[in-house]
PDB file of C-alpha atoms and ligand atoms in Angstrom:
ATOM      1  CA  UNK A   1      -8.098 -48.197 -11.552  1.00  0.00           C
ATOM      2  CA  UNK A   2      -8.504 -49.624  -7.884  1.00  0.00           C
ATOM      3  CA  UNK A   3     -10.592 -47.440  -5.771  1.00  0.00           C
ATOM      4  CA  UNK A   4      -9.329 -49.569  -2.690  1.00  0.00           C
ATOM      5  CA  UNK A   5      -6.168 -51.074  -1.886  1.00  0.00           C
ATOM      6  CA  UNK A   6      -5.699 -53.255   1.440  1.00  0.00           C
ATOM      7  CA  UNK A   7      -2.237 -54.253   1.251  1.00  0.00           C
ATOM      8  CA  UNK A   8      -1.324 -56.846   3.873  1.00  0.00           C
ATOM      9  CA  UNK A   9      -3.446 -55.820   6.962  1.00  0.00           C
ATOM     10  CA  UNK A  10      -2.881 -57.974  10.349  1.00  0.00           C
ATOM     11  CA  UNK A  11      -4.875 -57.468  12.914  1.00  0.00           C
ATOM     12  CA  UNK A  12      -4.983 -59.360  16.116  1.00  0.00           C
ATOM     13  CA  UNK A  13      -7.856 -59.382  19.348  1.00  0.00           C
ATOM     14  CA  UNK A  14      -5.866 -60.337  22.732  1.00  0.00           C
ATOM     15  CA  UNK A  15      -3.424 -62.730  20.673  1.00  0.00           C
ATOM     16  CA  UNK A  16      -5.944 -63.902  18.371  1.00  0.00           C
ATOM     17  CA  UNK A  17      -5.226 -63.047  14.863  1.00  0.00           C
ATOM     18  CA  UNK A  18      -8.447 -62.255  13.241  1.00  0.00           C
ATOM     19  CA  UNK A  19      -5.919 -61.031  10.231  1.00  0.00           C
ATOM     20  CA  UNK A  20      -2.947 -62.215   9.059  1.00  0.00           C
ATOM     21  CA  UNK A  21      -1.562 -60.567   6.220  1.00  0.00           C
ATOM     22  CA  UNK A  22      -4.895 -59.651   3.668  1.00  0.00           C
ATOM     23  CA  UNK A  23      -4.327 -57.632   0.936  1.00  0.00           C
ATOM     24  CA  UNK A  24      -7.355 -57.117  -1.450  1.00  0.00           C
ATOM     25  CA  UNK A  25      -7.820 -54.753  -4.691  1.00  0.00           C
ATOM     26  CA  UNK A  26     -11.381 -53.121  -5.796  1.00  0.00           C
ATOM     27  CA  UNK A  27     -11.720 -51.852  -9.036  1.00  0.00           C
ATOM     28  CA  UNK A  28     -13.472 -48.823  -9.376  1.00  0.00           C
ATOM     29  CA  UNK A  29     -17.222 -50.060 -10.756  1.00  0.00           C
ATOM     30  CA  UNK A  30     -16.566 -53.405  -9.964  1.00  0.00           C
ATOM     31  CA  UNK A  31     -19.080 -55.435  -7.424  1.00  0.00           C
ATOM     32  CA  UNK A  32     -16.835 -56.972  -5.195  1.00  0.00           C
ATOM     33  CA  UNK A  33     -17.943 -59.694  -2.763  1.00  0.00           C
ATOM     34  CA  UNK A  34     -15.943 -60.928   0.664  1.00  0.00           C
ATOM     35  CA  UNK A  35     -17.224 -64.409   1.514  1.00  0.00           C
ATOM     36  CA  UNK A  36     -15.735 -66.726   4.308  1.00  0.00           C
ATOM     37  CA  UNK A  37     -17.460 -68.570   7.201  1.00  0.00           C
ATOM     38  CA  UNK A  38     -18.279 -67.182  10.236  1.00  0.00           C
ATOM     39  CA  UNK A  39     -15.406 -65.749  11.925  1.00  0.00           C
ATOM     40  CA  UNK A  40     -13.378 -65.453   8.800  1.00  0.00           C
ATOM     41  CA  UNK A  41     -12.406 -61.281   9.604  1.00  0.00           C
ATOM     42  CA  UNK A  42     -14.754 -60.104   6.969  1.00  0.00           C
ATOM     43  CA  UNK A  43     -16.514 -57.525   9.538  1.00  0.00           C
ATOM     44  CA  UNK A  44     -12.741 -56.524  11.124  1.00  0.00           C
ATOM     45  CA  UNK A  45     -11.761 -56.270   7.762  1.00  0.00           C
ATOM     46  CA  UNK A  46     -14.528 -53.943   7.022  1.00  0.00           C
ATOM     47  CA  UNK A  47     -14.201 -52.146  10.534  1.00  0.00           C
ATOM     48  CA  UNK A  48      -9.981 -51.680   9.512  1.00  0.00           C
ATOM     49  CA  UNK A  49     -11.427 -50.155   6.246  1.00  0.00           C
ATOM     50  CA  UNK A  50     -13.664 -47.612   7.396  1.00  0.00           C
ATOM     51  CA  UNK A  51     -11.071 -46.322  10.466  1.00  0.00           C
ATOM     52  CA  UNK A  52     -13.268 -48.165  12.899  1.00  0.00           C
ATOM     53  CA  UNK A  53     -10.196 -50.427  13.553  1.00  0.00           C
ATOM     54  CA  UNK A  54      -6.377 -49.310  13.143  1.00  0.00           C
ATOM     55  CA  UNK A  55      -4.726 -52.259  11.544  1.00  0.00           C
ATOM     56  CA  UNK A  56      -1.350 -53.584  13.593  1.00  0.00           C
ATOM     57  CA  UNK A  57       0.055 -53.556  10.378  1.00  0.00           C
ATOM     58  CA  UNK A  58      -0.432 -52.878   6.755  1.00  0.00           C
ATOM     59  CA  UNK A  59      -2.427 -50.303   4.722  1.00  0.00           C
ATOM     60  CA  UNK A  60      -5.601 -49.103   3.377  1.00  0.00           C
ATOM     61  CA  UNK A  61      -5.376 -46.537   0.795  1.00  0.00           C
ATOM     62  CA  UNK A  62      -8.233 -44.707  -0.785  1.00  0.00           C
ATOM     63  CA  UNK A  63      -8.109 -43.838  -4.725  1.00  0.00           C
ATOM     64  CA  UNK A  64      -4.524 -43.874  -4.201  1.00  0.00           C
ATOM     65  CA  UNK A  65      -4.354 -41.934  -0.808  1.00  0.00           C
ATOM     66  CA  UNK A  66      -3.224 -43.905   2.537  1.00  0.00           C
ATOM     67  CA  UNK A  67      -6.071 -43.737   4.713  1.00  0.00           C
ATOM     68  CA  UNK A  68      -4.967 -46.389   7.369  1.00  0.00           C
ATOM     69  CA  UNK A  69      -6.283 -45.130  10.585  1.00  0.00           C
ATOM     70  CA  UNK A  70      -7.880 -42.085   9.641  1.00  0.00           C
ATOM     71  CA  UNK A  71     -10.861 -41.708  11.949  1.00  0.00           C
ATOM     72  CA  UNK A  72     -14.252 -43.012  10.283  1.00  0.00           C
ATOM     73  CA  UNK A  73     -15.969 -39.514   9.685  1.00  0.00           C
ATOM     74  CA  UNK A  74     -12.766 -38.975   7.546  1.00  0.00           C
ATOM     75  CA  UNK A  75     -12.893 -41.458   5.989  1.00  0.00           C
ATOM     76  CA  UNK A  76     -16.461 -41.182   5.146  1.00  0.00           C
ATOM     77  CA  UNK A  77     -15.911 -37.306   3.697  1.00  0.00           C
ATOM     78  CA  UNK A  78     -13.541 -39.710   1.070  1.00  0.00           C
ATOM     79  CA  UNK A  79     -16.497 -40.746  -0.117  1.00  0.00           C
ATOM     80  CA  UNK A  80     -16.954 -44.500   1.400  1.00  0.00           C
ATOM     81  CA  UNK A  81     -20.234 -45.519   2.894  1.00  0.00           C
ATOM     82  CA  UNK A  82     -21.314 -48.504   5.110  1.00  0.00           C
ATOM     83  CA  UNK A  83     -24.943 -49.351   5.136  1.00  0.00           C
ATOM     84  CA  UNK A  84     -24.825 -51.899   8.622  1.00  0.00           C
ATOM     85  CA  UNK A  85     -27.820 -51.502   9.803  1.00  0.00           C
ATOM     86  CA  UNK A  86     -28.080 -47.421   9.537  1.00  0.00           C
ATOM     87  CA  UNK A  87     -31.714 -46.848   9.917  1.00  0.00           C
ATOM     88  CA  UNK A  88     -31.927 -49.349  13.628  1.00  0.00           C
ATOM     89  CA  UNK A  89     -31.012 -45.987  15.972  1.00  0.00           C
ATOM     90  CA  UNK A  90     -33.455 -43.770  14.432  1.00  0.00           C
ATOM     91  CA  UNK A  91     -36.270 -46.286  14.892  1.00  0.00           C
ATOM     92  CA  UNK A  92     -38.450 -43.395  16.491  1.00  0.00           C
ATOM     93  CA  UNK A  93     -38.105 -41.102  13.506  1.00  0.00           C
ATOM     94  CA  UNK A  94     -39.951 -40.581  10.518  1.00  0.00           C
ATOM     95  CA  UNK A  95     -38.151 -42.216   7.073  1.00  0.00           C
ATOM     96  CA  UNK A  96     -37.614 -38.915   5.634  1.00  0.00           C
ATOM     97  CA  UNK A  97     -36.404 -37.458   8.738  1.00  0.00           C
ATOM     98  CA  UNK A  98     -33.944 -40.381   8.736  1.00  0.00           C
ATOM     99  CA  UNK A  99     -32.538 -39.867   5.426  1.00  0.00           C
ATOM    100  CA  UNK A 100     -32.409 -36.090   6.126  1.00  0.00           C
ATOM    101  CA  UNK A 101     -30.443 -36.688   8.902  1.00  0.00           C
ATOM    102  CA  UNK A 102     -27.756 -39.128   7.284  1.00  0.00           C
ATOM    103  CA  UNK A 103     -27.307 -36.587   4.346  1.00  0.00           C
ATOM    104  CA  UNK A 104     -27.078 -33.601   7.156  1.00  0.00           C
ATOM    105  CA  UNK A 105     -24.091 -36.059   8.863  1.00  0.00           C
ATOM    106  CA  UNK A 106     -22.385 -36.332   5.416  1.00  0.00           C
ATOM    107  CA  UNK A 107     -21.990 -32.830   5.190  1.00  0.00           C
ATOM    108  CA  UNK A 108     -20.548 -31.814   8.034  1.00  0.00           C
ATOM    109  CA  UNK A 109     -23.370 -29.737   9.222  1.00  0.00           C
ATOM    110  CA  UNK A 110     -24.631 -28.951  12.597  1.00  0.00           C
ATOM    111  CA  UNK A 111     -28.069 -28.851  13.059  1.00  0.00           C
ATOM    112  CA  UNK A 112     -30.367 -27.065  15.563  1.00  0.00           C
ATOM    113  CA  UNK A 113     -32.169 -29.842  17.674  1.00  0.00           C
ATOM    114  CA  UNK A 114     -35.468 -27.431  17.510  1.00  0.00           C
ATOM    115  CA  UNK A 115     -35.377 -26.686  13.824  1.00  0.00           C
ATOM    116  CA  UNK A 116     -37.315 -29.013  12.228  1.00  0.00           C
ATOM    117  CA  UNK A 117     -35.419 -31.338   9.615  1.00  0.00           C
ATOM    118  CA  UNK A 118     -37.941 -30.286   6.769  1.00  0.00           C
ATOM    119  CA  UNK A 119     -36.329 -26.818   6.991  1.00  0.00           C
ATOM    120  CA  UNK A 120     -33.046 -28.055   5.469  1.00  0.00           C
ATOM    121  CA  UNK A 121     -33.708 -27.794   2.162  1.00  0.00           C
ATOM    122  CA  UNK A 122     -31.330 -28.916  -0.079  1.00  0.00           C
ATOM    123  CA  UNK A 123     -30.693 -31.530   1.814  1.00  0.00           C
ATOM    124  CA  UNK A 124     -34.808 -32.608   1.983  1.00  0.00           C
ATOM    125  CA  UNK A 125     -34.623 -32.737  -1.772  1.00  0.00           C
ATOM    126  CA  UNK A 126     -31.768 -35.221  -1.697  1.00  0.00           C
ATOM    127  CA  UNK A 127     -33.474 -37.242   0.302  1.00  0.00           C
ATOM    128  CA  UNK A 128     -36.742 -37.435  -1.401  1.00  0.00           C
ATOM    129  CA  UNK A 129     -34.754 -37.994  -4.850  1.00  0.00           C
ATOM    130  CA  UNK A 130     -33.006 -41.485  -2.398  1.00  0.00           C
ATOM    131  CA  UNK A 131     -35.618 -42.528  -1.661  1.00  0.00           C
ATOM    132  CA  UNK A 132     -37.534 -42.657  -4.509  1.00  0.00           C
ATOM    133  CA  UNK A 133     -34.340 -44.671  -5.742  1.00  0.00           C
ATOM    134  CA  UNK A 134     -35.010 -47.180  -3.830  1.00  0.00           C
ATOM    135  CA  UNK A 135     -38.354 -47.426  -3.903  1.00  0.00           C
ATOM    136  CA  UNK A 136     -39.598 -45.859  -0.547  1.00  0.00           C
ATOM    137  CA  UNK A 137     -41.263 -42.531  -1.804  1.00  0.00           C
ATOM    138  CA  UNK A 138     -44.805 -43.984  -0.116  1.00  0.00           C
ATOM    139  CA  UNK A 139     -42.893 -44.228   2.937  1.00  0.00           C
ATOM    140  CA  UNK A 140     -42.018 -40.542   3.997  1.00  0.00           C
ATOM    141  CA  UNK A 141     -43.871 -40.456   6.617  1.00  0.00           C
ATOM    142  CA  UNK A 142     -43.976 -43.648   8.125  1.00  0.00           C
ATOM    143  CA  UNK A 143     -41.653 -44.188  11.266  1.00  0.00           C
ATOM    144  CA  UNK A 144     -38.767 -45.966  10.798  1.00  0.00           C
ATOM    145  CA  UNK A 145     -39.836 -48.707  13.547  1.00  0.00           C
ATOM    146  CA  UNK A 146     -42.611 -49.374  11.080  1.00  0.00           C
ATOM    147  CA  UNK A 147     -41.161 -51.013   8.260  1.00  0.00           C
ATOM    148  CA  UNK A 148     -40.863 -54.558   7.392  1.00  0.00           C
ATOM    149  CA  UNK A 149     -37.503 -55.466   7.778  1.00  0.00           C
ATOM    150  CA  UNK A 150     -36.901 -55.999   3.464  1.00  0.00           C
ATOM    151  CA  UNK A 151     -37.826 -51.818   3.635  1.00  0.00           C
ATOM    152  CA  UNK A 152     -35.616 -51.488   6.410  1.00  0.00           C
ATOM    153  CA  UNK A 153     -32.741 -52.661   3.993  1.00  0.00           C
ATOM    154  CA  UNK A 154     -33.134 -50.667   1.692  1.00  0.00           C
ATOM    155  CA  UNK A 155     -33.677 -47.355   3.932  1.00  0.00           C
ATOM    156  CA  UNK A 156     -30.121 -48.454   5.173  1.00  0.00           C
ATOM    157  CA  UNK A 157     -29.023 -48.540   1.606  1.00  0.00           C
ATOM    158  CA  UNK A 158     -30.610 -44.862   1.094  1.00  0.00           C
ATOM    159  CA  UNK A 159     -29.355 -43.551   4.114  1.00  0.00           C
ATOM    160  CA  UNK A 160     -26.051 -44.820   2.612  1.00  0.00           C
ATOM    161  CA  UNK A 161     -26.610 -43.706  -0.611  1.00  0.00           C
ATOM    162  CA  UNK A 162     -27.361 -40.188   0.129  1.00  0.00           C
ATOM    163  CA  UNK A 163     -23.627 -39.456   1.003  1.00  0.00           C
ATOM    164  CA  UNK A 164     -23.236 -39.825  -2.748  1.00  0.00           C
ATOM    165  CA  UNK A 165     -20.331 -42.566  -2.147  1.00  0.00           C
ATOM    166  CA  UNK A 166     -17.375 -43.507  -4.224  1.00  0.00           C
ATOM    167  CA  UNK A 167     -17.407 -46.838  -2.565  1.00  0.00           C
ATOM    168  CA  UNK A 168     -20.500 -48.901  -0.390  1.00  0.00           C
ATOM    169  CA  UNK A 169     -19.615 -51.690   1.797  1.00  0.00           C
ATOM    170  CA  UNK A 170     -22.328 -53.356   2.437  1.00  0.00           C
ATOM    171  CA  UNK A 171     -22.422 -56.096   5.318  1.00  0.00           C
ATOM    172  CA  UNK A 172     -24.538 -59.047   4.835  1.00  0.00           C
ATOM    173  CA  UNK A 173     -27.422 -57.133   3.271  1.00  0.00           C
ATOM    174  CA  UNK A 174     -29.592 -60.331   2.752  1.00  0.00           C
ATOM    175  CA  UNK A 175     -29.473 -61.502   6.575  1.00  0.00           C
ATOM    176  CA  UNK A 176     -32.998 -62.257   7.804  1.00  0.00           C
ATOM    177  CA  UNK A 177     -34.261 -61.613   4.580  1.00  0.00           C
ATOM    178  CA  UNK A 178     -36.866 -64.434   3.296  1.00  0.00           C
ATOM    179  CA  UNK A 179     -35.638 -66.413  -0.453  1.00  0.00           C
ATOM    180  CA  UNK A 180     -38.373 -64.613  -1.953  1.00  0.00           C
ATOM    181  CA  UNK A 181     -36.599 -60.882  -0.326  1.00  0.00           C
ATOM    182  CA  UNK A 182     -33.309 -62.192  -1.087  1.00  0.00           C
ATOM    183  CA  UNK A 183     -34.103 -62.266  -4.489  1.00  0.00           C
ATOM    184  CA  UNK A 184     -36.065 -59.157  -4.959  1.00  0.00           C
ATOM    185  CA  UNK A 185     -32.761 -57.257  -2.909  1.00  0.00           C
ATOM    186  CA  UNK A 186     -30.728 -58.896  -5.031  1.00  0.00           C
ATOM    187  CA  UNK A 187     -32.040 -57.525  -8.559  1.00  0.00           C
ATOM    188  CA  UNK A 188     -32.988 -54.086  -6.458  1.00  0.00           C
ATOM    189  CA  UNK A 189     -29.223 -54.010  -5.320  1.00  0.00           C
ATOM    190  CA  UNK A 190     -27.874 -54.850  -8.816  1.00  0.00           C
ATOM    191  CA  UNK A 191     -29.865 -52.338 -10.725  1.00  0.00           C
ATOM    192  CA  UNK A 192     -29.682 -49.426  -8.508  1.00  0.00           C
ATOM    193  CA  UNK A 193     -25.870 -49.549  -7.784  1.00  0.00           C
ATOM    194  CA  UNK A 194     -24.711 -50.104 -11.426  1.00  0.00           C
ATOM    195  CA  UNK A 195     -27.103 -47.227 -12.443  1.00  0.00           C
ATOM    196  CA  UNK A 196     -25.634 -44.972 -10.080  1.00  0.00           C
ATOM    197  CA  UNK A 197     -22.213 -46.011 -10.974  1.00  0.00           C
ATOM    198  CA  UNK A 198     -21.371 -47.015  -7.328  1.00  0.00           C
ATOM    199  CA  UNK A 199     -18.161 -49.761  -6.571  1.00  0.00           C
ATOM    200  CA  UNK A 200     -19.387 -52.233  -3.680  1.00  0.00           C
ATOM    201  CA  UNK A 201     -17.709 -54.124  -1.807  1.00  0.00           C
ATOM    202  CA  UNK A 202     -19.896 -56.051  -0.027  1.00  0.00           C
ATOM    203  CA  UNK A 203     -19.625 -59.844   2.500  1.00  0.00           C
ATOM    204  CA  UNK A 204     -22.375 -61.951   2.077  1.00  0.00           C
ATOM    205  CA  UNK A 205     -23.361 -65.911   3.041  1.00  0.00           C
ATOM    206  CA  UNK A 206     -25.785 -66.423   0.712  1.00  0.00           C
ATOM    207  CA  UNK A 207     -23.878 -68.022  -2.176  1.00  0.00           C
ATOM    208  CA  UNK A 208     -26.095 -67.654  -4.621  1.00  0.00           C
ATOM    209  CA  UNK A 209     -26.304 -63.712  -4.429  1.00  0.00           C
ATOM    210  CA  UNK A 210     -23.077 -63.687  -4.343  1.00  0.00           C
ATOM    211  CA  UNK A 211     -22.461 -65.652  -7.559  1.00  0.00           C
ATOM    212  CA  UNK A 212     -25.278 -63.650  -9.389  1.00  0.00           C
ATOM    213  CA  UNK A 213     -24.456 -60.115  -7.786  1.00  0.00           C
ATOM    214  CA  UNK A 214     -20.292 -60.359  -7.565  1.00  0.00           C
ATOM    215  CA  UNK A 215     -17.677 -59.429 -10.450  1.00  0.00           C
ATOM    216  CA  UNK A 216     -14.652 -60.485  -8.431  1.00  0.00           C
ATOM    217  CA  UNK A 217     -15.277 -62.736  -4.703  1.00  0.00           C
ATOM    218  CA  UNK A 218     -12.396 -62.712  -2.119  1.00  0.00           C
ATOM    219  CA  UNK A 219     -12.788 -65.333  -0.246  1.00  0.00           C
ATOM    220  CA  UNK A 220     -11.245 -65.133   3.518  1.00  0.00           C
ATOM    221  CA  UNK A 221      -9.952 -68.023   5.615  1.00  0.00           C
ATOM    222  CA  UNK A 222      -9.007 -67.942   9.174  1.00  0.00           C
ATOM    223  CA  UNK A 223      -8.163 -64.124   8.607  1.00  0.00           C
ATOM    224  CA  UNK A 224      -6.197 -64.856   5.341  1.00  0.00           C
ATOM    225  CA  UNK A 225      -6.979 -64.503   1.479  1.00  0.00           C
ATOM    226  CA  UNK A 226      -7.904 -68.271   0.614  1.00  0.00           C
ATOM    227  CA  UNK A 227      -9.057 -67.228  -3.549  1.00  0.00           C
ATOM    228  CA  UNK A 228      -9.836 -64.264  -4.907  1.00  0.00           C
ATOM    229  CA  UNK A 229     -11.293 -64.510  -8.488  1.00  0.00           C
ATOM    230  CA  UNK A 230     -13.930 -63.836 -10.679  1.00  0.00           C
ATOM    231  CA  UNK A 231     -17.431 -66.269  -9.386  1.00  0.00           C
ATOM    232  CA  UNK A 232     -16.357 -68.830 -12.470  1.00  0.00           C
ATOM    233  CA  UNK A 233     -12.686 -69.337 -10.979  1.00  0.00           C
ATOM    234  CA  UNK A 234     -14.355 -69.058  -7.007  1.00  0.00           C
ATOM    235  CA  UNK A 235     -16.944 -71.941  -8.335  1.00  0.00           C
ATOM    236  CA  UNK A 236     -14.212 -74.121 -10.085  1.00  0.00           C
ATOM    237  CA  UNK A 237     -11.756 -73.855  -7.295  1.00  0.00           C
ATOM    238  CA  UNK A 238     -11.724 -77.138  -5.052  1.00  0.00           C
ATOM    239  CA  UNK A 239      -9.987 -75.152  -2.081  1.00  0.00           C
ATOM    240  CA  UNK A 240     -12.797 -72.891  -1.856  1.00  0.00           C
ATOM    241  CA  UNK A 241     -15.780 -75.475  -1.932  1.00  0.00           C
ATOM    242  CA  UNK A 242     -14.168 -77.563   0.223  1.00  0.00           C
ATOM    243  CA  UNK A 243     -13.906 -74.599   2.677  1.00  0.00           C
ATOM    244  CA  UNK A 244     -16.717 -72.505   2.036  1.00  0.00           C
ATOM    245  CA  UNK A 245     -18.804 -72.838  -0.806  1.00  0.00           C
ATOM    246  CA  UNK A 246     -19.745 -76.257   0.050  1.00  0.00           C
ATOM    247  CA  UNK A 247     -19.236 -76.611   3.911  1.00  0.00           C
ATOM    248  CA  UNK A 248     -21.801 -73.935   5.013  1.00  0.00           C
ATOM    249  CA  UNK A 249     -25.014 -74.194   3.633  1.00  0.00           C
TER     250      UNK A 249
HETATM  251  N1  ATP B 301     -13.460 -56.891  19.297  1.00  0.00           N
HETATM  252  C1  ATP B 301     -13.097 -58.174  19.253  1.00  0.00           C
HETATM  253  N2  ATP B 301     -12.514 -58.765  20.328  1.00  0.00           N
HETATM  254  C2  ATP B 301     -12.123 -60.048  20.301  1.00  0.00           C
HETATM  255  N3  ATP B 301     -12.259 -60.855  19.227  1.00  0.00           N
HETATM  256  C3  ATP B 301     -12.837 -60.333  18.131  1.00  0.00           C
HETATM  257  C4  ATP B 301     -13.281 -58.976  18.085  1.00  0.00           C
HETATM  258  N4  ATP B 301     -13.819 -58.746  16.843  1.00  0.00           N
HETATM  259  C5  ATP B 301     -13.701 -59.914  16.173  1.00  0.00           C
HETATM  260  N5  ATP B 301     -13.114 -60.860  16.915  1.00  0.00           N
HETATM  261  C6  ATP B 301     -12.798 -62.233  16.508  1.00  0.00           C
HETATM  262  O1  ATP B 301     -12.125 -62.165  15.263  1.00  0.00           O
HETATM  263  C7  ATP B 301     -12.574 -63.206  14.391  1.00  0.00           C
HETATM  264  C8  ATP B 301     -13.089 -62.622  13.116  1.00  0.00           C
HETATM  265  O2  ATP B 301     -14.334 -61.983  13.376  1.00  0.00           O
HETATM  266  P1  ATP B 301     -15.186 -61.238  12.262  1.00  0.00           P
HETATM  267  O3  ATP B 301     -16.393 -60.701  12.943  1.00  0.00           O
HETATM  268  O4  ATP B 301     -14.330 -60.289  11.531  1.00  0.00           O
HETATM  269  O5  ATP B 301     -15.587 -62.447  11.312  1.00  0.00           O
HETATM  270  P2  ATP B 301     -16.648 -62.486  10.148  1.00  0.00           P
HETATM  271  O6  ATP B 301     -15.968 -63.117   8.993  1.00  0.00           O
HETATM  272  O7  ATP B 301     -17.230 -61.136   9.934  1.00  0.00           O
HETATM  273  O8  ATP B 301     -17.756 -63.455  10.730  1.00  0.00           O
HETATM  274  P3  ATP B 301     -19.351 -63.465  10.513  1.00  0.00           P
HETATM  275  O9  ATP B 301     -19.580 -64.037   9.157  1.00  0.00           O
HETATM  276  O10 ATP B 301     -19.825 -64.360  11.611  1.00  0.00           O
HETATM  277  O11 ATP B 301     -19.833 -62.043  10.660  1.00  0.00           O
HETATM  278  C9  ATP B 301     -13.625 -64.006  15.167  1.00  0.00           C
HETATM  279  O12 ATP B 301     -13.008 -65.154  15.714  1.00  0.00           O
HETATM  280  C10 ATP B 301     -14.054 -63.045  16.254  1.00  0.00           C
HETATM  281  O13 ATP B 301     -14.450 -63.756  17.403  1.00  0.00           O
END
């Protein structure tokens, strides 16, 4: 079944057409990565996904639903996450409190600015549970500010992950990360989301990752579908090296 359906989606920026015509399919389960150089639409594909955008034309639809335009906290109550840098505004706050908050924001709840976040519960013990997920149980306490930026990543993918989404898009989760970080995300990311049975679709330059994380690549061209395939076909194809694979690194 396809979780997500984008089904020919232009979108243009003062003339400039940063889509023209994409149409992608995500299987529900599947890993799916979005590769294309720098300025290929992947993040205004993204932003038309999660209602940050309205498309000019074409559709999004959501396990079936049309969704195109729906405002982003909408969307998100579907059940799709993005984990772009999450964690940066709440730099001043304490992890916990972070992931508190973000699971407080999924639900709709309003929350009294002088009742302290420990006194929501429920959603404390969903948090705790994240975060031992990901590996960040030692960090409760700490303030956000003061993690090393690999812990940062993966805070975003908690704070993310305590929505209990259908679908995670994940923006360039490896940027700034170290080869030795890259990897350790990489085998964190893969283990993690298939154990929690969560679909990602997720953009990415490092090729490598995306070979050893992806179960179907779109790649996107000067705002248009160039391949889409599983990584075997994206490796084999000689359109795609010669304007990606082998171009940027
Ligand atoms: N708000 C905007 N106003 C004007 N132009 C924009 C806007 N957002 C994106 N663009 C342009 O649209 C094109 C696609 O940008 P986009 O950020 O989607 O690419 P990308 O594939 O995510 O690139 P990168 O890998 O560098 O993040 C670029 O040429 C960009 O300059």
């Amino acid at each position: 079944m396809d979780l997500l359906a984008v089904e020919g989606v232009y979108k243009s920026f003062q003339g400039f057409m940063a889509l023209s015509g994409v149409s992608l399919r995500v299987e529900a389960g599947s890993f799916h990565a979005l590769v294309g150089p720098n300025g290929a639409g992947k993040t205004t594909l993204f932003n038309v996904i999660t209602g940050r955008l309205a498309p000019d034309r074409g559709r999004v639809r959501f396990r079936g639903q049309e969704i195109t335009g729906w405002p982003t906290h909408r969307v998100a109550r579907l059940g799709v996450a993005i984990s772009f840098q999450r964690a940066q505004p709440f730099a001043s706050m304490e992890v916990l409190e972070a992931v508190v908050l973000a699971r407080l924001g999924y639900g709709g709840a309003t929350w009294n600015l002088v009742r302290p976040l420990w006194a929501y519960g429920g959603a404390r013990a969903k948090a705790e549970a994240v975060l031992a997920k990901v590996g960040l149980e030692g960090y409760a306490r700490r303030r956000v500010s003061e993690l090393p930026l690999g812990d940062l990543k993966r805070l975003d993918v908690a704070m993310a992950l305590v929505a209990e989404p259908r679908l995670l898009l994940l923006d360039e989760p490896l940027a700034g990360l170290s080869r030795a970080e890259r990897r350790r995300m990489v085998e964190f990311m893969g283990e993690l989301l298939r154990r929690e049975g969560v679909t990602l679709l997720f953009t990415e330059h490092d090729t490598d990752a995306v070979l050893t994380l992806a179960d179907r690549i779109t790649v996107l061209h000067q705002g248009r579908v160039l391949a889409e395939g599983t990584p075997e076909e994206i490796r084999a194809s000689k359109e795609v090296r010669a304007a990606f694979l082998g171009g940027e690194r």
